[in-house]
């Protein structure tokens, strides 16, 4: 049994030498690996085992890899999927909206390259998850995916910049952000001329938060922090 600390990768591939190679390389990297050689068994394993990523061959007995992926997506399952394909002309289709594949690699391929792709895909998925995580401090809740803020469950209207500023402060409650840092991450530039724009926007956000304004605390001489 491999170490599953990095999570389980499901490999659905009917060519045993390729499957064995993938198992070897992925498990060396610390992934747990489940291999299925039939598309239907693969679909069942994906639903049952909830892998962190799927590596799907396309031409499979039982159910094609593309159909397997389409059925997962139809279930609302957006587990990252990398397709193994022998044909360049399939690429547009497998990465298209209908099938929702995340990446592909053409056969013959280097197993090392496949492992690199799996890791990159998981990194991207983690960044996305972090960015879309709902944040809260005291009575304030912020949902990045919906770009919505509520205070004591009442919706609050913020400008785009005010929203991004609050989202950044709430990304790590308790952490102190310097004005320069906020300017660089929220406004996307650094200023030698000063950081007054940060203070002005913080004041505007506080005014809109009303009684909840204390969730943004000024750290004298440093910057701002969100109190959990
Ligand atoms: Ca095959």
PDB file of N, CA and C and ligand atoms in Angstrom, residues 13-15 57 59, ligand 1:
ATOM      1  N   UNK A  13      -6.614   3.023 -17.116  1.00  0.00           N
ATOM      2  CA  UNK A  13      -5.771   2.717 -18.284  1.00  0.00           C
ATOM      3  C   UNK A  13      -5.767   1.206 -18.472  1.00  0.00           C
ATOM      4  N   UNK A  14      -6.126   0.742 -19.672  1.00  0.00           N
ATOM      5  CA  UNK A  14      -6.208  -0.704 -19.892  1.00  0.00           C
ATOM      6  C   UNK A  14      -4.890  -1.322 -20.345  1.00  0.00           C
ATOM      7  N   UNK A  15      -3.926  -0.494 -20.714  1.00  0.00           N
ATOM      8  CA  UNK A  15      -2.628  -1.055 -21.099  1.00  0.00           C
ATOM      9  C   UNK A  15      -1.776  -1.209 -19.845  1.00  0.00           C
ATOM     10  N   UNK A  57      -7.242   7.267 -19.610  1.00  0.00           N
ATOM     11  CA  UNK A  57      -7.005   6.907 -21.005  1.00  0.00           C
ATOM     12  C   UNK A  57      -8.327   7.151 -21.743  1.00  0.00           C
ATOM     13  N   UNK A  59      -9.343   5.512 -25.030  1.00  0.00           N
ATOM     14  CA  UNK A  59      -9.881   4.253 -25.548  1.00  0.00           C
ATOM     15  C   UNK A  59      -9.814   3.188 -24.459  1.00  0.00           C
TER      16      UNK A  59
HETATM   17 CA1  LIG B   1      -6.496   2.152 -24.113  1.00  0.00          CA
END
